[in-house]
JSON list of C-alpha atoms in Angstrom, two decimals:
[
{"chain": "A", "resi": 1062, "resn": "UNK", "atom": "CA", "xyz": [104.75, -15.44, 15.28]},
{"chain": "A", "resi": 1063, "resn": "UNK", "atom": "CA", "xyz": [103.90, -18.73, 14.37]},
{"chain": "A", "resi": 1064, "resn": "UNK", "atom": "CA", "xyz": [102.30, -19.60, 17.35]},
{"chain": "A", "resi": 1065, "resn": "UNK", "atom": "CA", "xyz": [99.38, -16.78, 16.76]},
{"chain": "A", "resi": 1066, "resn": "UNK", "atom": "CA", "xyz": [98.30, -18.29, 14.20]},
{"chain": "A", "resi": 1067, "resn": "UNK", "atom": "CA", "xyz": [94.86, -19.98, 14.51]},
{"chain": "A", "resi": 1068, "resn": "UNK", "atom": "CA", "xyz": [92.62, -22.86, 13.09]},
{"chain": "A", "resi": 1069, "resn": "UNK", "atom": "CA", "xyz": [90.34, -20.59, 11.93]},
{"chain": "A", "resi": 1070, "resn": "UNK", "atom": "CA", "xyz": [93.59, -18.69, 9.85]},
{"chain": "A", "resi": 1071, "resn": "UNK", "atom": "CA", "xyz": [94.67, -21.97, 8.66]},
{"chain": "A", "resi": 1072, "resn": "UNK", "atom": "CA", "xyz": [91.43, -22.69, 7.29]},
{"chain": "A", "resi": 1073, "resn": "UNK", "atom": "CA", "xyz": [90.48, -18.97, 5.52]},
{"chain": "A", "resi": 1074, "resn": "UNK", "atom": "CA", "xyz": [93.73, -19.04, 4.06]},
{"chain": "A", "resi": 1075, "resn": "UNK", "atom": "CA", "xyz": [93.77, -22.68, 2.54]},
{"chain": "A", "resi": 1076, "resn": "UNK", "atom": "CA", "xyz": [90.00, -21.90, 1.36]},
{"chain": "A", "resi": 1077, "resn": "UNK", "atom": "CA", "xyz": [91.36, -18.38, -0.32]},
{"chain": "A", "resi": 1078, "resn": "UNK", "atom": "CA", "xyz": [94.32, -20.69, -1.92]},
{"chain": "A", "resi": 1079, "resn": "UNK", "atom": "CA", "xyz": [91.86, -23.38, -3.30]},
{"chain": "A", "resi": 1080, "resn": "UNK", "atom": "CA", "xyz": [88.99, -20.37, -4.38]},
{"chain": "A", "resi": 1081, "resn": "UNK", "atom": "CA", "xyz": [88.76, -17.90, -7.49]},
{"chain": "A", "resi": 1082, "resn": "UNK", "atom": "CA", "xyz": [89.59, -14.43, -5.89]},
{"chain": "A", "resi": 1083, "resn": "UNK", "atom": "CA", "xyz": [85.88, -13.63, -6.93]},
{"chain": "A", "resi": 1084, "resn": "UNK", "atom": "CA", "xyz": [84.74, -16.18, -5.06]},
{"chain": "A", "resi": 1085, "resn": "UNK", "atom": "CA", "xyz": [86.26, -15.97, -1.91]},
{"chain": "A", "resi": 1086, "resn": "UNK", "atom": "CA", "xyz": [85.53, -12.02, -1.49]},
{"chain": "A", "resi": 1087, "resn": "UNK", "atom": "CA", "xyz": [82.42, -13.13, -1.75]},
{"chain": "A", "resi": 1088, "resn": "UNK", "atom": "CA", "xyz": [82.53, -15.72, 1.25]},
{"chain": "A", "resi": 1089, "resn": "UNK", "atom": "CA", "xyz": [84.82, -13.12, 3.06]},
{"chain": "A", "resi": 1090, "resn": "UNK", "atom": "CA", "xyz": [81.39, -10.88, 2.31]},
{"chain": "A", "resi": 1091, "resn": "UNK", "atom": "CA", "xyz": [78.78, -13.57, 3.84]},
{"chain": "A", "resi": 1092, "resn": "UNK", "atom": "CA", "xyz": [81.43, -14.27, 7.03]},
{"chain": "A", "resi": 1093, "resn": "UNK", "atom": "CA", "xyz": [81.30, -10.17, 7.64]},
{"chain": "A", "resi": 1094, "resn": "UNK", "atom": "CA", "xyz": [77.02, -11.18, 7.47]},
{"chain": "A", "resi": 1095, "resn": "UNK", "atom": "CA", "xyz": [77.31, -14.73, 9.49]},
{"chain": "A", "resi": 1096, "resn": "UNK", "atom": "CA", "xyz": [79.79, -12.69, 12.43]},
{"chain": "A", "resi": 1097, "resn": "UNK", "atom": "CA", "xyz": [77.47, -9.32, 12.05]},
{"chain": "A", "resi": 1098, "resn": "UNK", "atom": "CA", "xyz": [73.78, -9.97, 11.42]},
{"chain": "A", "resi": 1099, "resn": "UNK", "atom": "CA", "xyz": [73.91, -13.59, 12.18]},
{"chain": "A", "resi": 1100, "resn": "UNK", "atom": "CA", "xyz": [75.25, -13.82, 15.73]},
{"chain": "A", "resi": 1101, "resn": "UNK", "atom": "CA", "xyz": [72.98, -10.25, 16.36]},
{"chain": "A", "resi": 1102, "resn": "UNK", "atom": "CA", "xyz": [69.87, -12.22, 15.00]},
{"chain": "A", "resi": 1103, "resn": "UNK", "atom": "CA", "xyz": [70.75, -15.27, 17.02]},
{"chain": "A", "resi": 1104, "resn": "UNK", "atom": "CA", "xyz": [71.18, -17.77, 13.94]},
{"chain": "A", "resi": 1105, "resn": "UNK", "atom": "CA", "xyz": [74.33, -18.80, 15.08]},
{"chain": "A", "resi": 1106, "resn": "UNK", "atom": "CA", "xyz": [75.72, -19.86, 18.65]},
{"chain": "A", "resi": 1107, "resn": "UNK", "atom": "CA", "xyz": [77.94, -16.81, 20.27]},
{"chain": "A", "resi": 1108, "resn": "UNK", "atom": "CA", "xyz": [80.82, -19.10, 20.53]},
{"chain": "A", "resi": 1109, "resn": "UNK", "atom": "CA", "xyz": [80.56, -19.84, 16.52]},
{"chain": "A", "resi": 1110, "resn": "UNK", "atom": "CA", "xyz": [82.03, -16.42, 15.71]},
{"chain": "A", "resi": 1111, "resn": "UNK", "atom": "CA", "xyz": [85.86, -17.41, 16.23]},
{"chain": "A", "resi": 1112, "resn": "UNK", "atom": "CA", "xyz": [85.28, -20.65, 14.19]},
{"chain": "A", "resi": 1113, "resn": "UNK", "atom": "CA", "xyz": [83.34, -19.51, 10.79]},
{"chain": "A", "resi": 1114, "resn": "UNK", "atom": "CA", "xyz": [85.56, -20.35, 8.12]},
{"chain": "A", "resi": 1115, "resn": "UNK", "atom": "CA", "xyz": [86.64, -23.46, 9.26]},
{"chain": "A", "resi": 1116, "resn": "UNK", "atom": "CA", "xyz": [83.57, -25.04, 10.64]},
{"chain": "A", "resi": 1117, "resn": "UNK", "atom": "CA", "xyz": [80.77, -23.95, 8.92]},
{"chain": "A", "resi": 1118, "resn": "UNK", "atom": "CA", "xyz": [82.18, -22.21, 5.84]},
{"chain": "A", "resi": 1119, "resn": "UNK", "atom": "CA", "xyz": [84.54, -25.51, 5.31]},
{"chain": "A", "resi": 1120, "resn": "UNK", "atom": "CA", "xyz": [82.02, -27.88, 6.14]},
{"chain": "A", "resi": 1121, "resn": "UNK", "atom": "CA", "xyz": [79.50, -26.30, 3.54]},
{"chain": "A", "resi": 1122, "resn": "UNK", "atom": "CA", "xyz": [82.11, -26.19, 0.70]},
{"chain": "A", "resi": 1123, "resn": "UNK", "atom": "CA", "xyz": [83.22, -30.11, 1.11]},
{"chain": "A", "resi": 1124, "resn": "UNK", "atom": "CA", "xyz": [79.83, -30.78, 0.11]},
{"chain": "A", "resi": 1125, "resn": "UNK", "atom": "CA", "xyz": [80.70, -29.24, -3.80]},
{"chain": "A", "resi": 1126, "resn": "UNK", "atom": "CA", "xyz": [82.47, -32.52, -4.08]},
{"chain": "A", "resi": 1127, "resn": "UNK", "atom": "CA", "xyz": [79.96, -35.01, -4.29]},
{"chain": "A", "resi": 1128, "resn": "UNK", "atom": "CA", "xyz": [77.34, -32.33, -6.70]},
{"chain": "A", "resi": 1129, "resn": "UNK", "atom": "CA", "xyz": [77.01, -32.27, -10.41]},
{"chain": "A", "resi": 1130, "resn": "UNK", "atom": "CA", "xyz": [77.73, -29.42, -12.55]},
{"chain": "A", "resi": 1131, "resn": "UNK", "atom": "CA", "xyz": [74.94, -27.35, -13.34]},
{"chain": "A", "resi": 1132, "resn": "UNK", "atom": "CA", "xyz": [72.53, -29.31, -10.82]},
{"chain": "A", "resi": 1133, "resn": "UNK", "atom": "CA", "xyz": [69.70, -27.61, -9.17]},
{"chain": "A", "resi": 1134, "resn": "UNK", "atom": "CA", "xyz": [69.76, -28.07, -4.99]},
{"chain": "A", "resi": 1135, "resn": "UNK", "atom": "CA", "xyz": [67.84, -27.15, -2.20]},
{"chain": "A", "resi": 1136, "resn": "UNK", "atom": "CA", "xyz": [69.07, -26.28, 0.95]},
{"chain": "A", "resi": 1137, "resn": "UNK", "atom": "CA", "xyz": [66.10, -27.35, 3.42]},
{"chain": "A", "resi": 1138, "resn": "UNK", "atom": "CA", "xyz": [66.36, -25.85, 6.90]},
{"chain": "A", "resi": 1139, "resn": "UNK", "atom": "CA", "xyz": [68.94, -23.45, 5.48]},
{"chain": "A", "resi": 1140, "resn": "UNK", "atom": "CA", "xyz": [68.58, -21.28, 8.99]},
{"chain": "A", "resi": 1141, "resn": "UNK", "atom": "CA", "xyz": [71.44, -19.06, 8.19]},
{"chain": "A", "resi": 1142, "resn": "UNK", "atom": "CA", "xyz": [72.57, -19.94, 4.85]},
{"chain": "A", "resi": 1143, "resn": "UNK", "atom": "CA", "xyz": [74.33, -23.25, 5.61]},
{"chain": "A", "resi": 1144, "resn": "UNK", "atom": "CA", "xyz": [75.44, -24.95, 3.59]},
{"chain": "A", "resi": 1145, "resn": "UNK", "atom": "CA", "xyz": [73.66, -23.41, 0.37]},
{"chain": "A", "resi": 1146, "resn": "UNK", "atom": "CA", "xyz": [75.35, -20.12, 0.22]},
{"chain": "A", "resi": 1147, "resn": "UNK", "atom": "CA", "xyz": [78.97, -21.06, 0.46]},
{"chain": "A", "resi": 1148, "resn": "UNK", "atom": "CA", "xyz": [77.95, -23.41, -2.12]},
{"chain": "A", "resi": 1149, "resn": "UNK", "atom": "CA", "xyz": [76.17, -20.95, -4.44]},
{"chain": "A", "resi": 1150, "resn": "UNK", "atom": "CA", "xyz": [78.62, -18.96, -3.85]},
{"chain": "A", "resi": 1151, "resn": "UNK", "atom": "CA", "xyz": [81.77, -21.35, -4.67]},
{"chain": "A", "resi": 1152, "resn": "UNK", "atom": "CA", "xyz": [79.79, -23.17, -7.75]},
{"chain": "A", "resi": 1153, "resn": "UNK", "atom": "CA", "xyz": [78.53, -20.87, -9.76]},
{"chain": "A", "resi": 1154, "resn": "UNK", "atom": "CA", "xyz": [77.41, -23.54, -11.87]},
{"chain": "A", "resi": 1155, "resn": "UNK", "atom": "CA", "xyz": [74.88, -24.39, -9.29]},
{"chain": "A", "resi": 1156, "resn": "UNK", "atom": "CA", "xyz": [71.49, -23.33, -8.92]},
{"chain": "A", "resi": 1157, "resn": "UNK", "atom": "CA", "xyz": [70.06, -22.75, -5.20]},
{"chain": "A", "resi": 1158, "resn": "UNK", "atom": "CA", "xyz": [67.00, -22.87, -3.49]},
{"chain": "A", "resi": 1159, "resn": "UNK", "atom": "CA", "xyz": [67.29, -21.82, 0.05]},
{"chain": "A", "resi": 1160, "resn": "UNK", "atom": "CA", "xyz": [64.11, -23.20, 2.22]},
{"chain": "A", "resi": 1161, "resn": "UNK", "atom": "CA", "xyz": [63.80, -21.96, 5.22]},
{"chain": "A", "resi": 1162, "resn": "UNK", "atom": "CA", "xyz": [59.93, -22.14, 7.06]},
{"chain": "A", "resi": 1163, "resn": "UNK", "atom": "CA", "xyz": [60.90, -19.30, 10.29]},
{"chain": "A", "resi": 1164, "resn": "UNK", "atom": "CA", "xyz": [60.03, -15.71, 9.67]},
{"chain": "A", "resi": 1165, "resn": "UNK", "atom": "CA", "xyz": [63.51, -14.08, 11.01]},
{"chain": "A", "resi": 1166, "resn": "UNK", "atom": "CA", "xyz": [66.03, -16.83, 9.31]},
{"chain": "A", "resi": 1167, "resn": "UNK", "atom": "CA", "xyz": [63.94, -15.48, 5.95]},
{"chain": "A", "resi": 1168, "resn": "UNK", "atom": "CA", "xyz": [64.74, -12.27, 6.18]},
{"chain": "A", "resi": 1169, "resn": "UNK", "atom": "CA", "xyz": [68.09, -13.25, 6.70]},
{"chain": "A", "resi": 1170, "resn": "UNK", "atom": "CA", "xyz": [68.39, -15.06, 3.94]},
{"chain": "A", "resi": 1171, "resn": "UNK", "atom": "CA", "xyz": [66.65, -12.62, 1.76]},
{"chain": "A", "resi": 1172, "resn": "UNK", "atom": "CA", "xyz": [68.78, -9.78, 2.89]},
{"chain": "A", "resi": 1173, "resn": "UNK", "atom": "CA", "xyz": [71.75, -12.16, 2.96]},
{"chain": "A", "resi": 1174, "resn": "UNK", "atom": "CA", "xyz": [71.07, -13.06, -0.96]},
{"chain": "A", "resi": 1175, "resn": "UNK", "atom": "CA", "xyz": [70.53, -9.50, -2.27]},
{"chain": "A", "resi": 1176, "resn": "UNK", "atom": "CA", "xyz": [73.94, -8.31, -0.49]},
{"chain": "A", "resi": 1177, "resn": "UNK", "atom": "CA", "xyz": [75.71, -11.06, -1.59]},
{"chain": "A", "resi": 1178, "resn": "UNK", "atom": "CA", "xyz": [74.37, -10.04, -5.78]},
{"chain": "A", "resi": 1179, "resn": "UNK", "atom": "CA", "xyz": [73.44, -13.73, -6.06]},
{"chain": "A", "resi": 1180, "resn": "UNK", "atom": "CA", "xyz": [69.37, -13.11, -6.77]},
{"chain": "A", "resi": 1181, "resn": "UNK", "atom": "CA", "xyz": [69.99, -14.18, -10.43]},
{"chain": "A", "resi": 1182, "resn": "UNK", "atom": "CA", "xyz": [70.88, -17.86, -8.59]},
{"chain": "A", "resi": 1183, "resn": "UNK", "atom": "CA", "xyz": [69.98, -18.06, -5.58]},
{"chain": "A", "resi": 1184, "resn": "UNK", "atom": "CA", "xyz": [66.08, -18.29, -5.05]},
{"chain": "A", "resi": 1185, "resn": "UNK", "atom": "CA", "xyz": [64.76, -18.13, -0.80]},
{"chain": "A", "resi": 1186, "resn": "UNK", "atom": "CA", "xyz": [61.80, -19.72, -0.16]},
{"chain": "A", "resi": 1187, "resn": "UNK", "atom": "CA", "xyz": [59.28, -19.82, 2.88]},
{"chain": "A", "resi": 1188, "resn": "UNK", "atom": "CA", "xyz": [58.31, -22.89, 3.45]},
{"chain": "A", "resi": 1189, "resn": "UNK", "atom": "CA", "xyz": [59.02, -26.61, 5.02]},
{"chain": "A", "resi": 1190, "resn": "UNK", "atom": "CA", "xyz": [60.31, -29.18, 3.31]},
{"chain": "A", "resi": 1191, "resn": "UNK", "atom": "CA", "xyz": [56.96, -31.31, 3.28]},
{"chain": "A", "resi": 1192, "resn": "UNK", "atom": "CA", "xyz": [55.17, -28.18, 1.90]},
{"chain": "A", "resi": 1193, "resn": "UNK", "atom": "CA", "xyz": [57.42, -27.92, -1.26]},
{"chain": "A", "resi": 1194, "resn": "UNK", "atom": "CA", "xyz": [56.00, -29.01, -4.88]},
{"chain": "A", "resi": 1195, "resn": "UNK", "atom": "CA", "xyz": [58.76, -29.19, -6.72]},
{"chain": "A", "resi": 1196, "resn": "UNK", "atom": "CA", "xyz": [61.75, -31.06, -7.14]},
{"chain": "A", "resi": 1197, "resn": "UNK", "atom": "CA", "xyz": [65.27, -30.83, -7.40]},
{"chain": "A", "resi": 1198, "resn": "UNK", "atom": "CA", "xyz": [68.35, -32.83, -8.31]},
{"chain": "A", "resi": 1199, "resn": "UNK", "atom": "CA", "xyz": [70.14, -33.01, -4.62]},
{"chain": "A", "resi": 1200, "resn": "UNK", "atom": "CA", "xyz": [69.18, -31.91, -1.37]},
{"chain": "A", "resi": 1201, "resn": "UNK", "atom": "CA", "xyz": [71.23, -30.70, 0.94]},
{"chain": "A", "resi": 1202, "resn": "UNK", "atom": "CA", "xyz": [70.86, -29.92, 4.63]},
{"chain": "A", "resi": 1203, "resn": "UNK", "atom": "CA", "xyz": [72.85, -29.61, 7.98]},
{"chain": "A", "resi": 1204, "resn": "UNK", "atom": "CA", "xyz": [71.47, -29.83, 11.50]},
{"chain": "A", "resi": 1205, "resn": "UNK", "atom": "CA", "xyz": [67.77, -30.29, 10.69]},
{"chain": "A", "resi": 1206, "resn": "UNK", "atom": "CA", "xyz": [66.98, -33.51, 12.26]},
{"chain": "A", "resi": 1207, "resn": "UNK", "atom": "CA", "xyz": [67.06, -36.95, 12.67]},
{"chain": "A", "resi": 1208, "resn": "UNK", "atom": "CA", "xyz": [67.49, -39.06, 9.56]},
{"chain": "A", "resi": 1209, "resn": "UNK", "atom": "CA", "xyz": [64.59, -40.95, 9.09]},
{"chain": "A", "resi": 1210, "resn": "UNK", "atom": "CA", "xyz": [62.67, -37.51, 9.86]},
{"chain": "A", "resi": 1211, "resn": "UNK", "atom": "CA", "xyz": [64.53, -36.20, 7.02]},
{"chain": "A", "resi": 1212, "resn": "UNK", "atom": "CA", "xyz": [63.76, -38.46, 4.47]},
{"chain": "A", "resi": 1213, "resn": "UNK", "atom": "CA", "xyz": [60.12, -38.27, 5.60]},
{"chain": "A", "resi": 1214, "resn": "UNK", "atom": "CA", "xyz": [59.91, -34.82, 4.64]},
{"chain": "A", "resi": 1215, "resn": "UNK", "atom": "CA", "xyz": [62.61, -34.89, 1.75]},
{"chain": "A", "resi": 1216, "resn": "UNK", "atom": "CA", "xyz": [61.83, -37.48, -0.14]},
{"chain": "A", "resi": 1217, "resn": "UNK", "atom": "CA", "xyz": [59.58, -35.92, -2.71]},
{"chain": "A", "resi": 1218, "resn": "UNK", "atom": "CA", "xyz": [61.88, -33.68, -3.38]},
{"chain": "A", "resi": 1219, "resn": "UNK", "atom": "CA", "xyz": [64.12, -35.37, -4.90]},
{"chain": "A", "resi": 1220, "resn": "UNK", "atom": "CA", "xyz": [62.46, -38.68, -7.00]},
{"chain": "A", "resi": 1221, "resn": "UNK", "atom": "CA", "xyz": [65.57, -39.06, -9.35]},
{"chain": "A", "resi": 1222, "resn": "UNK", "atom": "CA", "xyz": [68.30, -37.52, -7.26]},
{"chain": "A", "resi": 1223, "resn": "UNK", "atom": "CA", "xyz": [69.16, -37.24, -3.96]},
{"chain": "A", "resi": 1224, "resn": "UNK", "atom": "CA", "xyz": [69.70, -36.07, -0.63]},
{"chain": "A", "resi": 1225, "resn": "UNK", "atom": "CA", "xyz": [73.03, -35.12, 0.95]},
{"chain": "A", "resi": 1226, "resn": "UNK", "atom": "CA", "xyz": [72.69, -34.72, 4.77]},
{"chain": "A", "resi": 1227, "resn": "UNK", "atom": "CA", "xyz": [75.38, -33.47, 6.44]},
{"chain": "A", "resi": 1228, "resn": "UNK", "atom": "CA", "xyz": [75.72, -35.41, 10.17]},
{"chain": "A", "resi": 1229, "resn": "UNK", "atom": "CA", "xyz": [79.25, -35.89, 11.75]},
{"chain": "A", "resi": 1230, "resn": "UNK", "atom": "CA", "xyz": [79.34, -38.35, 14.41]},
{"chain": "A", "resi": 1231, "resn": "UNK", "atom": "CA", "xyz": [75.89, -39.60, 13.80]},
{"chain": "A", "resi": 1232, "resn": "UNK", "atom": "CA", "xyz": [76.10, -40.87, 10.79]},
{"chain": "A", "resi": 1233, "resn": "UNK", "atom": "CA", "xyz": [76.24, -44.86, 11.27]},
{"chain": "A", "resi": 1234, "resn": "UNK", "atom": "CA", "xyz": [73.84, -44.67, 14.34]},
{"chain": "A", "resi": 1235, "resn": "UNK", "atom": "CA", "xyz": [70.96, -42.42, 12.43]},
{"chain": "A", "resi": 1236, "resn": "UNK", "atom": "CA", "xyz": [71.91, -45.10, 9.58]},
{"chain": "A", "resi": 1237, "resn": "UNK", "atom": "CA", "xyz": [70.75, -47.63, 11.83]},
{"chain": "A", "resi": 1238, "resn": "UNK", "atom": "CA", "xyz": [67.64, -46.03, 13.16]},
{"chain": "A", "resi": 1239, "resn": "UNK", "atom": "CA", "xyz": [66.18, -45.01, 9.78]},
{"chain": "A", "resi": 1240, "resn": "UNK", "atom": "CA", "xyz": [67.21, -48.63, 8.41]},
{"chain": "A", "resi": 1241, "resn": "UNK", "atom": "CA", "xyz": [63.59, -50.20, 8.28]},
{"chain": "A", "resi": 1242, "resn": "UNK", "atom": "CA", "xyz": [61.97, -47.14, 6.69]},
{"chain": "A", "resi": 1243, "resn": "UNK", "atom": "CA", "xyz": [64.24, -46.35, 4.32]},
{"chain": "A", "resi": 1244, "resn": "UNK", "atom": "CA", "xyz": [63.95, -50.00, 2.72]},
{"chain": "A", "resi": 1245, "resn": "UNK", "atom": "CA", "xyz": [60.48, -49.74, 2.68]},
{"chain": "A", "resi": 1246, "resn": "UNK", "atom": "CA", "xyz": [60.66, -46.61, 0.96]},
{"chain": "A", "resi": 1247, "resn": "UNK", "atom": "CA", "xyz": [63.34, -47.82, -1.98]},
{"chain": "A", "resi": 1248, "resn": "UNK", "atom": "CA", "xyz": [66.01, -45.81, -0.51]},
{"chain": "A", "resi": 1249, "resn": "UNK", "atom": "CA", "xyz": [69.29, -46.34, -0.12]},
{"chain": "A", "resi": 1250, "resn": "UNK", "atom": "CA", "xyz": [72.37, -45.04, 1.92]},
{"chain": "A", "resi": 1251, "resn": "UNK", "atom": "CA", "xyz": [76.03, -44.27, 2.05]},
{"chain": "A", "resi": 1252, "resn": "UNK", "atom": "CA", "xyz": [78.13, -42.34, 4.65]},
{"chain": "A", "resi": 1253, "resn": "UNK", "atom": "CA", "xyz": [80.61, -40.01, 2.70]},
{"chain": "A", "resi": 1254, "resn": "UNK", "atom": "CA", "xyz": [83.75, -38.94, 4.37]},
{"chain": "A", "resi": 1255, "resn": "UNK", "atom": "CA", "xyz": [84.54, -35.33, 3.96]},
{"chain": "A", "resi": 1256, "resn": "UNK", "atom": "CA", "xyz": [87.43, -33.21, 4.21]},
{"chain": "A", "resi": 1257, "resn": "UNK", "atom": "CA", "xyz": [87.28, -29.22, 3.97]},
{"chain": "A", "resi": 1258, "resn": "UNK", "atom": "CA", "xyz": [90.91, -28.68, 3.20]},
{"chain": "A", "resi": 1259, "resn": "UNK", "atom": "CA", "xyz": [93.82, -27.51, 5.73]},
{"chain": "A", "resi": 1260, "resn": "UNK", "atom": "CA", "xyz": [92.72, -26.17, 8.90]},
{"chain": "A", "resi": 1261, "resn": "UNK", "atom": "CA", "xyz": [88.87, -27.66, 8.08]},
{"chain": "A", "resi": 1262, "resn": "UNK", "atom": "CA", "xyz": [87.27, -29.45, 10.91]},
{"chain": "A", "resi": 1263, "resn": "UNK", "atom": "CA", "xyz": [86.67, -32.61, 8.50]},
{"chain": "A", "resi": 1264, "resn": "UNK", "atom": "CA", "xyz": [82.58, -34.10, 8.70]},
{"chain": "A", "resi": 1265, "resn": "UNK", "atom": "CA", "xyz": [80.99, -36.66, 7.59]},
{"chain": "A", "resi": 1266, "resn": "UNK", "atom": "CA", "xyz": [77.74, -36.83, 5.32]},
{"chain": "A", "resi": 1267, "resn": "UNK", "atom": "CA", "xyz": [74.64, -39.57, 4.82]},
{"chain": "A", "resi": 1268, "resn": "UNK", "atom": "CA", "xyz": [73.56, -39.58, 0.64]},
{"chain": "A", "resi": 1269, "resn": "UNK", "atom": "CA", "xyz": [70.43, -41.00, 0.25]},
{"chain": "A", "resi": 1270, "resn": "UNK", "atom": "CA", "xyz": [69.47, -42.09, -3.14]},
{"chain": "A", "resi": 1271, "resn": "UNK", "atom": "CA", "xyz": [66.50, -44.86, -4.64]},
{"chain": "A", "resi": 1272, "resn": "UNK", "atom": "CA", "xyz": [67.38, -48.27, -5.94]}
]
């Protein structure tokens, strides 16, 4: 009956119409992971379980529009693999760092990675943001913190690319906030409207990038 049908169906199924069949067994993989390990762990919320695909799976995945092919990303503050696996995952073009500084999201990670066959990709590292020598082309992040906060630990990270934050209804207000810093820094912003696909809570992302 039609009216059984959920948000969260709506969304799996117009992600599995829009995805390689390789590609979304593999997501279907990491939300068996995400709804197991990851509520059991306490990386996710216990009310996140009915809404994987289409908020956080969804959200992750509109991000592939605004990268590069063959670019190398970070995910800082990946916690439970969001949005970097759905994204190493979808792209296989892409090459992933997952940075993640908390003990039991690591082991996640790690464990999530090897299940998930991606180890030849996707690279988990220990670590904060501001503690990371090396570079990348984008950064990518969701629900770390405050903009200017962000940038303050991101920005060498990226000196020729740039960083993607995902941020929703924040967007033009941590804008605002981070406005003085991020001109004395050289760095510029743009709020990028973002749409999942059908049954996909749409978001909204910040791109920061130099002059």
């Amino acid at each position: 009956m039609t009216g059984d049908i959920t948000g969260e169906d709506v969304a799996r199924e117009g992600l599995a119409a829009s995805l390689d069949r390789q590609s979304y067994e593999a997501l279907s993989q990491y939300v068996d992971i995400l709804a197991g390990r990851g509520l059991e762990w306490g990386l996710l919320g216990p009310r996140e379980g009915d809404r994987l695909w289409q908020r956080h799976i969804g959200n992750s995945l509109a991000l592939g529009d605004v990268l590069g092919r063959g670019m190398e990303i970070a995910d800082v503050g990946s916690g439970a693999g969001l949005p970097g696996l759905p994204l190493a995952i979808a792209r296989p073009d892409l090459k992933v760092t997952l940075i993640e500084p908390l003990l039991r999201r690591f082991n996640f990670l790690t464990l999530a990675v090897e299940e998930l066959g991606l180890g030849d990709r996707v690279e988990v590292l220990r670590a904060r943001a501001e503690e990371t020598k090396r570079t990348f082309d984008v950064v990518v992040c969701r629900a770390v913190a405050p903009l200017d906060r962000l940038v303050k630990w991101t920005s060498p990270l990226f000196p020729d690319g740039a960083l993607v934050a995902l941020k929703g209804s924040t967007a033009e207000e941590e804008v605002r906030q981070a406005s003085k810093f991020l001109s004395k820094q050289r760095l510029t912003t743009e709020i990028l409207e973002l749409s999942g696909g059908p049954g996909v809570e749409p978001t909204r992302a910040i791109r920061v990038t130099r002059f």
